XYZ file of C-alpha atoms in Angstrom:
276
model
C -146.464 -100.169 179.055
C -142.308 -100.628 179.842
C -141.065 -102.465 176.701
C -139.340 -106.190 177.164
C -135.743 -105.308 177.823
C -135.438 -108.709 175.638
C -137.311 -106.748 172.644
C -134.881 -103.263 172.740
C -133.802 -102.038 169.738
C -130.708 -99.119 169.007
C -133.753 -96.791 168.407
C -135.525 -96.929 171.928
C -134.834 -94.816 175.403
C -132.625 -95.851 176.518
C -130.883 -97.948 174.797
C -129.820 -94.864 171.963
C -128.302 -93.482 174.787
C -126.466 -96.148 175.951
C -124.675 -97.160 172.952
C -124.170 -93.426 172.322
C -122.123 -93.010 175.570
C -119.489 -94.200 173.053
C -118.240 -90.448 172.883
C -116.561 -92.499 168.476
C -119.199 -94.758 167.920
C -121.633 -90.677 168.970
C -119.209 -88.708 167.074
C -119.259 -90.782 163.918
C -123.114 -90.586 164.244
C -122.921 -87.340 164.174
C -120.343 -86.731 161.023
C -122.700 -89.558 159.112
C -126.029 -87.082 158.917
C -124.758 -83.678 159.622
C -121.956 -84.263 157.388
C -119.054 -82.108 159.353
C -115.856 -82.853 161.200
C -116.705 -83.191 164.702
C -111.875 -82.828 165.393
C -112.310 -83.287 169.226
C -115.991 -84.108 171.714
C -115.967 -83.794 175.233
C -118.001 -87.344 176.395
C -121.239 -87.145 175.495
C -123.460 -85.485 179.395
C -126.448 -88.821 178.206
C -129.892 -86.697 178.829
C -128.853 -83.657 180.195
C -130.710 -81.650 182.133
C -130.671 -77.077 181.741
C -132.883 -75.376 183.650
C -130.747 -72.223 183.113
C -133.549 -70.608 186.663
C -135.543 -72.075 189.035
C -138.877 -70.528 187.527
C -138.228 -71.793 184.364
C -139.678 -74.852 182.370
C -136.580 -77.626 181.935
C -135.801 -79.585 179.347
C -134.158 -83.479 179.154
C -132.392 -83.941 176.383
C -130.741 -87.337 174.364
C -127.298 -87.096 173.996
C -125.624 -83.270 174.523
C -121.613 -82.914 173.103
C -119.453 -80.110 172.226
C -116.491 -79.809 170.812
C -114.230 -76.083 170.311
C -116.442 -74.562 167.783
C -120.017 -76.067 168.520
C -122.690 -77.692 170.338
C -124.789 -80.718 169.893
C -127.743 -81.691 170.990
C -129.161 -85.253 169.209
C -132.366 -86.652 169.497
C -134.052 -90.006 169.041
C -137.825 -90.499 168.267
C -139.356 -93.600 168.445
C -142.560 -92.242 169.030
C -144.906 -88.733 167.388
C -145.356 -86.300 169.473
C -146.675 -82.693 168.347
C -145.481 -79.969 168.253
C -141.497 -80.556 166.750
C -140.913 -78.179 165.508
C -142.065 -75.771 168.944
C -139.728 -78.342 170.981
C -137.199 -77.787 169.125
C -137.106 -73.690 168.835
C -136.812 -73.970 172.641
C -133.823 -77.024 172.871
C -132.313 -74.531 170.903
C -132.421 -71.440 173.131
C -131.843 -73.568 175.761
C -128.682 -74.873 175.261
C -127.677 -70.636 173.800
C -128.237 -70.316 177.354
C -126.677 -73.014 178.457
C -123.357 -72.005 176.710
C -123.204 -68.820 177.056
C -121.195 -68.700 179.649
C -122.757 -65.188 182.883
C -121.678 -62.170 181.260
C -120.706 -63.113 178.168
C -121.192 -61.271 175.256
C -122.878 -63.522 172.539
C -120.624 -63.598 169.702
C -118.934 -65.830 171.535
C -122.012 -68.429 170.508
C -121.016 -71.449 169.185
C -122.901 -72.999 166.695
C -125.222 -75.171 167.374
C -127.113 -78.307 166.006
C -130.238 -79.647 166.358
C -130.958 -83.165 165.291
C -134.288 -84.919 165.954
C -133.971 -88.911 163.745
C -137.435 -90.581 163.976
C -138.636 -93.443 163.021
C -141.983 -91.293 161.715
C -142.206 -88.647 159.763
C -143.331 -86.353 161.731
C -144.677 -83.486 158.753
C -147.996 -83.283 157.730
C -149.306 -80.260 155.035
C -152.917 -79.264 155.728
C -154.060 -82.749 154.873
C -153.003 -84.189 157.135
C -151.060 -86.307 154.614
C -146.901 -86.759 155.246
C -144.568 -83.961 153.394
C -142.660 -88.165 152.714
C -138.748 -86.428 153.015
C -136.398 -88.811 154.599
C -134.804 -85.182 155.816
C -135.835 -81.720 156.293
C -132.857 -79.441 157.536
C -133.926 -75.761 159.108
C -132.452 -72.404 158.644
C -133.039 -69.251 158.952
C -132.978 -67.091 155.640
C -134.511 -64.797 154.803
C -138.237 -64.356 152.813
C -137.934 -60.986 151.034
C -134.298 -62.407 149.696
C -133.601 -66.486 150.589
C -129.353 -65.532 149.358
C -128.991 -63.201 152.937
C -128.442 -65.408 155.422
C -129.752 -64.482 159.001
C -125.672 -66.395 160.016
C -126.815 -67.261 163.505
C -124.802 -69.952 163.688
C -127.847 -72.200 164.411
C -129.054 -75.725 161.910
C -131.676 -78.210 163.254
C -131.719 -81.154 160.994
C -135.039 -83.722 160.914
C -134.173 -87.532 159.161
C -137.386 -89.827 158.578
C -136.639 -93.478 158.800
C -139.804 -94.677 157.664
C -138.632 -92.721 154.294
C -135.449 -94.389 154.153
C -135.070 -95.815 151.097
C -135.651 -91.695 149.238
C -132.341 -90.924 150.788
C -129.913 -90.332 148.232
C -126.770 -90.896 150.369
C -125.753 -94.683 149.698
C -124.616 -93.924 153.492
C -127.844 -92.498 155.794
C -129.693 -94.547 154.287
C -128.201 -97.286 155.301
C -128.411 -95.468 159.535
C -132.357 -94.140 159.125
C -132.361 -98.396 158.086
C -130.907 -99.747 160.815
C -133.327 -97.038 163.218
C -136.467 -98.359 160.898
C -135.724 -102.568 160.928
C -133.565 -103.091 162.933
C -131.322 -104.709 159.440
C -128.103 -103.695 159.747
C -127.514 -104.937 156.599
C -123.806 -105.407 154.610
C -123.757 -101.708 156.081
C -121.096 -101.607 158.817
C -121.887 -98.735 160.833
C -124.853 -100.442 161.516
C -123.592 -103.293 162.114
C -120.862 -102.211 164.590
C -124.349 -100.487 166.492
C -125.986 -103.606 166.164
C -123.451 -105.315 167.896
C -123.211 -103.016 170.377
C -126.948 -103.661 170.889
C -125.844 -107.004 171.475
C -123.410 -106.701 173.604
C -125.087 -104.778 175.574
C -128.373 -106.517 176.156
C -125.919 -109.288 178.105
C -124.828 -106.690 180.029
C -126.533 -107.070 183.897
C -125.577 -103.948 185.083
C -127.049 -102.305 182.033
C -130.635 -104.151 182.454
C -131.090 -102.598 186.213
C -130.433 -99.042 184.917
C -133.048 -100.463 182.403
C -135.456 -100.124 185.212
C -134.376 -98.134 186.903
C -135.484 -95.572 184.388
C -139.089 -97.785 183.454
C -139.634 -97.787 187.798
C -138.463 -93.854 187.432
C -141.053 -92.690 184.476
C -144.115 -95.249 185.948
C -143.887 -93.004 189.123
C -143.646 -89.530 186.783
C -147.049 -91.130 185.186
C -148.995 -91.879 188.924
C -148.203 -88.717 189.710
C -149.636 -86.512 186.498
C -152.205 -88.943 186.766
C -152.461 -88.306 190.647
C -151.794 -84.706 190.118
C -155.128 -84.463 186.906
C -157.509 -86.045 190.202
C -156.798 -84.613 192.183
C -157.569 -81.040 190.155
C -161.001 -82.389 189.126
C -161.882 -82.861 192.506
C -160.151 -79.311 194.005
C -163.121 -78.160 190.959
C -165.866 -80.362 191.343
C -166.042 -79.290 194.569
C -165.586 -75.635 193.725
C -168.661 -76.230 191.246
C -171.041 -77.950 193.850
C -169.766 -75.209 196.700
C -170.635 -72.399 194.095
C -174.245 -73.728 193.580
C -174.718 -74.657 197.712
C -177.015 -78.045 196.835
C -173.857 -79.712 199.260
C -172.459 -79.858 202.663
C -169.037 -79.531 203.428
C -168.835 -83.103 204.133
C -171.012 -84.155 201.743
C -168.960 -82.416 199.380
C -165.603 -84.252 200.719
C -166.742 -87.666 200.902
C -167.874 -87.631 196.883
C -165.430 -85.672 195.929
C -162.209 -88.199 198.056
C -160.986 -84.121 199.472
C -160.180 -83.342 203.329
C -162.966 -81.827 205.165
C -160.428 -79.363 205.474
C -159.476 -78.928 201.929
C -163.283 -78.553 200.923
C -163.356 -75.985 203.942
C -160.581 -74.235 202.304
C -161.963 -73.716 198.913
C -165.592 -72.385 200.645
C -163.431 -69.724 203.241
C -161.238 -69.049 199.200
C -164.571 -68.813 197.178
C -166.441 -66.422 200.017
C -164.002 -64.167 200.484
C -164.011 -63.962 196.581
C -167.757 -63.234 196.424
C -167.546 -60.581 199.255
C -164.865 -58.796 197.970
C -166.637 -58.500 193.748
């Protein structure tokens, strides 16, 4: 169920992208969380879709920005999702494919950062207990000798806002606290983020865009459910046809499929049986 527009916070999908549409705010957030200086930022692309080939699964990135030497993907995760590690791996691969022009050598790859800001701890041990760190930084290194660096110029950083009190850096702690509680406190940057959020709530154009985004998401959910039900009906029809206990007309009536679909399934199953 979509969140009420009036209840949106900085950490909510839609609002997060809208706030970071400001390049200065976007750069300041990246500098604070990654500890790097962003000298010049191309206007950030919001919800960038990368799909290098028509046969591949595309990826929608929350905020995608570049400077002369780096590419940075910033993601907000308000709700726990499965396989965060594999998600970062896939995002990284898509970013590399998108950034390297066709025919260019891989030595031209820029430094890349995948930054996740999570409201909940995404990592658990074998006993399903959260590790409880406010920050998780991952860089490829050698298991036999951790002083050996693969030097692939990629870094993945995951912040856990639920453990903001454990963060030693005062500015990062304040930002994570704001993400977690929606209370900016006395931090200047968090206060500015909060002010932008409230200003956007008064923006009728953004309200309409948010409503349209939710309608689109609901359409996708309905379409996904419809496809799942259709597939289930087909599987049921195939089982009845294999058992030969009902007529095609009865199967069509019972599963909701068109009679033509059932007859086509019957034809395919018969052809498969003859080949065997």
